[in-house]
Short mmCIF file of C-alpha atoms in Angstrom, two decimals:
data_model
loop_
_atom_site.label_atom_id
_atom_site.label_comp_id
_atom_site.label_asym_id
_atom_site.label_seq_id
_atom_site.Cartn_x
_atom_site.Cartn_y
_atom_site.Cartn_z
CA UNK A 7 -18.77 140.12 -6.96
CA UNK A 8 -16.17 139.55 -10.85
CA UNK A 9 -17.06 140.69 -13.88
CA UNK A 10 -16.83 138.21 -16.87
CA UNK A 11 -14.96 140.52 -19.29
CA UNK A 12 -14.45 140.07 -22.89
CA UNK A 13 -13.39 142.69 -25.96
CA UNK A 14 -17.18 144.55 -27.15
CA UNK A 15 -19.46 147.22 -26.73
CA UNK A 16 -21.74 145.14 -24.22
CA UNK A 17 -18.96 144.97 -21.59
CA UNK A 18 -17.17 147.94 -22.21
CA UNK A 19 -21.19 150.22 -21.49
CA UNK A 20 -21.15 147.37 -18.08
CA UNK A 21 -17.35 148.83 -17.36
CA UNK A 22 -18.42 151.79 -17.74
CA UNK A 23 -21.43 151.89 -15.65
CA UNK A 24 -19.86 150.71 -12.93
CA UNK A 25 -17.41 153.88 -13.24
CA UNK A 26 -19.62 155.94 -13.23
CA UNK A 27 -20.90 154.03 -9.64
CA UNK A 28 -17.34 154.59 -8.58
CA UNK A 29 -17.24 150.90 -8.62
CA UNK A 30 -14.28 148.73 -9.57
CA UNK A 31 -14.86 144.90 -10.87
CA UNK A 32 -12.31 142.45 -10.61
CA UNK A 33 -12.21 141.52 -14.47
CA UNK A 34 -11.78 137.78 -15.64
CA UNK A 35 -10.97 138.43 -19.39
CA UNK A 36 -12.67 135.61 -21.71
CA UNK A 37 -11.31 135.08 -25.04
CA UNK A 38 -14.64 135.67 -27.35
CA UNK A 39 -12.36 135.59 -30.60
CA UNK A 40 -10.61 131.72 -29.58
CA UNK A 41 -14.55 130.72 -28.72
CA UNK A 42 -13.92 130.52 -25.17
CA UNK A 43 -17.60 131.67 -24.66
CA UNK A 44 -18.66 129.05 -26.64
CA UNK A 45 -17.51 126.08 -24.31
CA UNK A 46 -17.02 124.74 -21.16
CA UNK A 47 -16.20 125.54 -18.63
CA UNK A 48 -17.50 129.48 -19.76
CA UNK A 49 -21.45 128.00 -20.85
CA UNK A 50 -21.81 126.43 -17.28
CA UNK A 51 -21.93 130.19 -16.45
CA UNK A 52 -23.76 131.36 -19.22
CA UNK A 53 -25.25 128.96 -21.38
CA UNK A 54 -26.36 131.88 -23.78
CA UNK A 55 -22.56 132.15 -24.34
CA UNK A 56 -22.20 136.12 -24.66
CA UNK A 57 -20.00 138.54 -22.68
CA UNK A 58 -20.30 140.21 -19.84
CA UNK A 59 -21.06 138.05 -16.90
CA UNK A 60 -21.65 139.37 -13.15
CA UNK A 61 -20.84 136.78 -10.96
CA UNK A 62 -21.96 137.78 -7.22
CA UNK A 63 -20.48 136.81 -4.38
CA UNK A 64 -22.99 134.05 -3.52
CA UNK A 65 -21.76 132.21 -6.90
CA UNK A 66 -24.71 133.10 -8.95
CA UNK A 67 -23.99 134.60 -12.64
CA UNK A 68 -25.98 137.33 -14.14
CA UNK A 69 -26.21 138.03 -17.58
CA UNK A 70 -27.81 140.36 -19.92
CA UNK A 71 -26.45 144.11 -20.05
CA UNK A 72 -29.61 145.46 -18.89
CA UNK A 73 -30.33 143.14 -16.22
CA UNK A 74 -26.30 143.52 -14.42
CA UNK A 75 -26.74 147.40 -15.09
CA UNK A 76 -29.77 147.23 -13.22
CA UNK A 77 -28.53 145.26 -10.24
CA UNK A 78 -25.94 147.37 -9.89
CA UNK A 79 -28.06 150.21 -9.45
CA UNK A 80 -29.95 148.89 -6.89
CA UNK A 81 -27.12 147.83 -4.61
CA UNK A 82 -25.56 151.21 -5.34
CA UNK A 83 -28.13 153.55 -6.00
CA UNK A 84 -25.79 156.71 -6.02
CA UNK A 85 -25.19 158.73 -8.06
CA UNK A 86 -28.73 157.26 -9.95
CA UNK A 87 -27.95 156.03 -13.61
CA UNK A 88 -31.20 154.85 -14.13
CA UNK A 89 -33.12 157.26 -11.81
CA UNK A 90 -34.08 158.38 -8.55
CA UNK A 91 -38.28 158.55 -9.68
CA UNK A 92 -40.17 156.05 -10.92
CA UNK A 93 -40.79 159.17 -13.47
CA UNK A 94 -36.98 159.29 -14.15
CA UNK A 95 -36.53 155.40 -14.11
CA UNK A 96 -39.61 155.07 -16.86
CA UNK A 97 -37.98 157.79 -19.08
CA UNK A 98 -34.77 156.28 -19.10
CA UNK A 99 -35.98 152.79 -19.63
CA UNK A 100 -37.38 154.27 -22.93
CA UNK A 101 -34.28 156.13 -24.31
CA UNK A 102 -32.10 152.93 -23.41
CA UNK A 103 -34.36 150.64 -25.48
CA UNK A 104 -34.93 153.70 -28.09
CA UNK A 105 -31.70 153.36 -28.81
CA UNK A 106 -31.42 149.71 -28.88
CA UNK A 107 -34.02 149.83 -31.48
CA UNK A 108 -33.03 152.51 -33.80
CA UNK A 109 -29.33 151.93 -33.38
CA UNK A 110 -28.04 149.03 -31.43
CA UNK A 111 -29.71 145.98 -32.70
CA UNK A 112 -29.29 146.91 -37.15
CA UNK A 113 -25.97 148.32 -36.79
CA UNK A 114 -25.09 144.69 -34.60
CA UNK A 115 -26.91 143.13 -37.31
CA UNK A 116 -25.26 144.52 -39.99
CA UNK A 117 -21.56 143.61 -38.53
CA UNK A 118 -21.99 140.85 -38.55
CA UNK A 119 -23.89 140.43 -41.54
CA UNK A 120 -20.73 141.58 -42.80
CA UNK A 121 -17.57 142.57 -42.09
CA UNK A 122 -18.25 139.83 -39.04
CA UNK A 123 -19.32 137.45 -41.18
CA UNK A 124 -15.70 135.12 -41.34
CA UNK A 125 -16.29 135.27 -37.09
CA UNK A 126 -20.02 135.08 -35.99
CA UNK A 127 -21.25 132.92 -39.34
CA UNK A 128 -21.40 129.48 -37.02
CA UNK A 129 -22.40 131.08 -34.74
CA UNK A 130 -25.31 133.23 -35.17
CA UNK A 131 -27.81 133.49 -37.70
CA UNK A 132 -26.23 135.98 -40.02
CA UNK A 133 -27.90 138.17 -43.00
CA UNK A 134 -25.28 138.64 -45.70
CA UNK A 135 -28.33 139.74 -47.82
CA UNK A 136 -29.60 142.12 -45.60
CA UNK A 137 -26.42 143.54 -44.49
CA UNK A 138 -26.10 147.25 -46.56
CA UNK A 139 -30.29 147.86 -45.09
CA UNK A 140 -29.29 146.85 -41.86
CA UNK A 141 -26.46 149.33 -41.54
CA UNK A 142 -28.94 151.87 -43.57
CA UNK A 143 -31.52 151.67 -40.43
CA UNK A 144 -28.75 151.87 -38.11
CA UNK A 145 -27.73 155.45 -39.66
CA UNK A 146 -31.20 156.27 -39.68
CA UNK A 147 -31.78 155.26 -36.29
CA UNK A 148 -29.01 157.56 -35.25
CA UNK A 149 -30.73 160.17 -37.37
CA UNK A 150 -34.45 159.78 -35.82
CA UNK A 151 -32.09 159.84 -31.95
CA UNK A 152 -31.06 163.38 -33.26
CA UNK A 153 -33.96 164.60 -34.63
CA UNK A 154 -35.69 164.10 -30.84
CA UNK A 155 -32.79 165.19 -28.93
CA UNK A 156 -34.16 168.53 -28.47
CA UNK A 157 -31.94 170.99 -26.10
CA UNK A 158 -30.82 167.69 -23.95
CA UNK A 159 -27.39 168.16 -23.13
CA UNK A 160 -27.92 163.79 -22.71
CA UNK A 161 -30.05 161.51 -24.18
CA UNK A 162 -32.79 161.28 -21.67
CA UNK A 163 -32.30 165.04 -20.16
CA UNK A 164 -30.06 166.68 -18.06
CA UNK A 165 -27.35 163.99 -17.03
CA UNK A 166 -25.58 160.98 -17.78
CA UNK A 167 -28.14 157.78 -17.90
CA UNK A 168 -27.72 153.92 -19.35
CA UNK A 169 -29.23 155.42 -22.49
CA UNK A 170 -25.87 157.07 -22.91
CA UNK A 171 -23.81 154.70 -21.90
CA UNK A 172 -25.06 152.35 -24.01
CA UNK A 173 -25.09 154.60 -26.76
CA UNK A 174 -21.65 155.81 -26.21
CA UNK A 175 -20.65 151.97 -26.72
CA UNK A 176 -22.33 151.41 -29.57
CA UNK A 177 -21.28 154.56 -31.09
CA UNK A 178 -18.06 154.07 -30.93
CA UNK A 179 -18.08 150.45 -31.80
CA UNK A 180 -19.47 151.56 -35.12
CA UNK A 181 -16.71 153.75 -35.72
CA UNK A 182 -14.25 150.65 -35.16
CA UNK A 183 -16.20 148.07 -37.70
CA UNK A 184 -17.24 150.97 -40.56
CA UNK A 185 -20.52 152.75 -39.40
CA UNK A 186 -19.09 155.69 -38.25
CA UNK A 187 -21.80 158.32 -37.18
CA UNK A 188 -22.63 160.80 -39.66
CA UNK A 189 -21.11 164.00 -38.58
CA UNK A 190 -24.03 166.47 -39.98
CA UNK A 191 -25.46 164.87 -36.76
CA UNK A 192 -24.24 168.03 -34.49
CA UNK A 193 -26.39 167.53 -31.44
CA UNK A 194 -25.52 164.05 -31.49
CA UNK A 195 -21.68 164.74 -32.24
CA UNK A 196 -21.60 167.40 -28.98
CA UNK A 197 -22.93 164.72 -26.72
CA UNK A 198 -20.72 162.47 -27.88
CA UNK A 199 -17.70 164.92 -27.53
CA UNK A 200 -19.21 165.49 -23.77
CA UNK A 201 -19.58 161.35 -23.40
CA UNK A 202 -16.14 160.47 -24.55
CA UNK A 203 -14.51 163.39 -22.09
CA UNK A 204 -15.87 161.86 -18.59
CA UNK A 205 -13.27 159.69 -16.97
CA UNK A 206 -15.60 156.46 -16.97
CA UNK A 207 -15.48 156.12 -20.79
CA UNK A 208 -11.13 155.17 -20.27
CA UNK A 209 -12.97 151.93 -18.68
#
């Protein structure tokens, strides 16, 4: 296997997921700033143009971070990062989806519609008129996650799951693009320190 890699939170979360599994994936770097992912030959690998892509030994290409992580989980089930039981898997998928809907999507759209507009305006539909509202929605999403985290050490329970890895990748990305996490979110602040101390966070 090899991973088509680039800068950005999506490749990072797959690298981190693999590192938590103890896997080392050979990397093929893709220059997304220069638009390498928007032209051939990359589009023959992933017609959607996104990164990362996991190329299997068979030559088949898997895109989309959740699909890649689900594949790695099935091939290497220990340690479980999605879940060892139907209930645990459902819980992880529920919280991963909530992280995506409440925080990741508005964060990314807010960035693309503001600071990232020069790069993305000719690549994606951007909403500069809605940028402030999108960023506010992302902040509210984090506050919602904080309010519903309770006493759990991690987002979906007492051990690290895909939900934590997705959230960490995008919280750190937000800090780089002017959307830092509110320090008043103390539960998430403690969670962030725990996650950042993991060896996989450097992947």
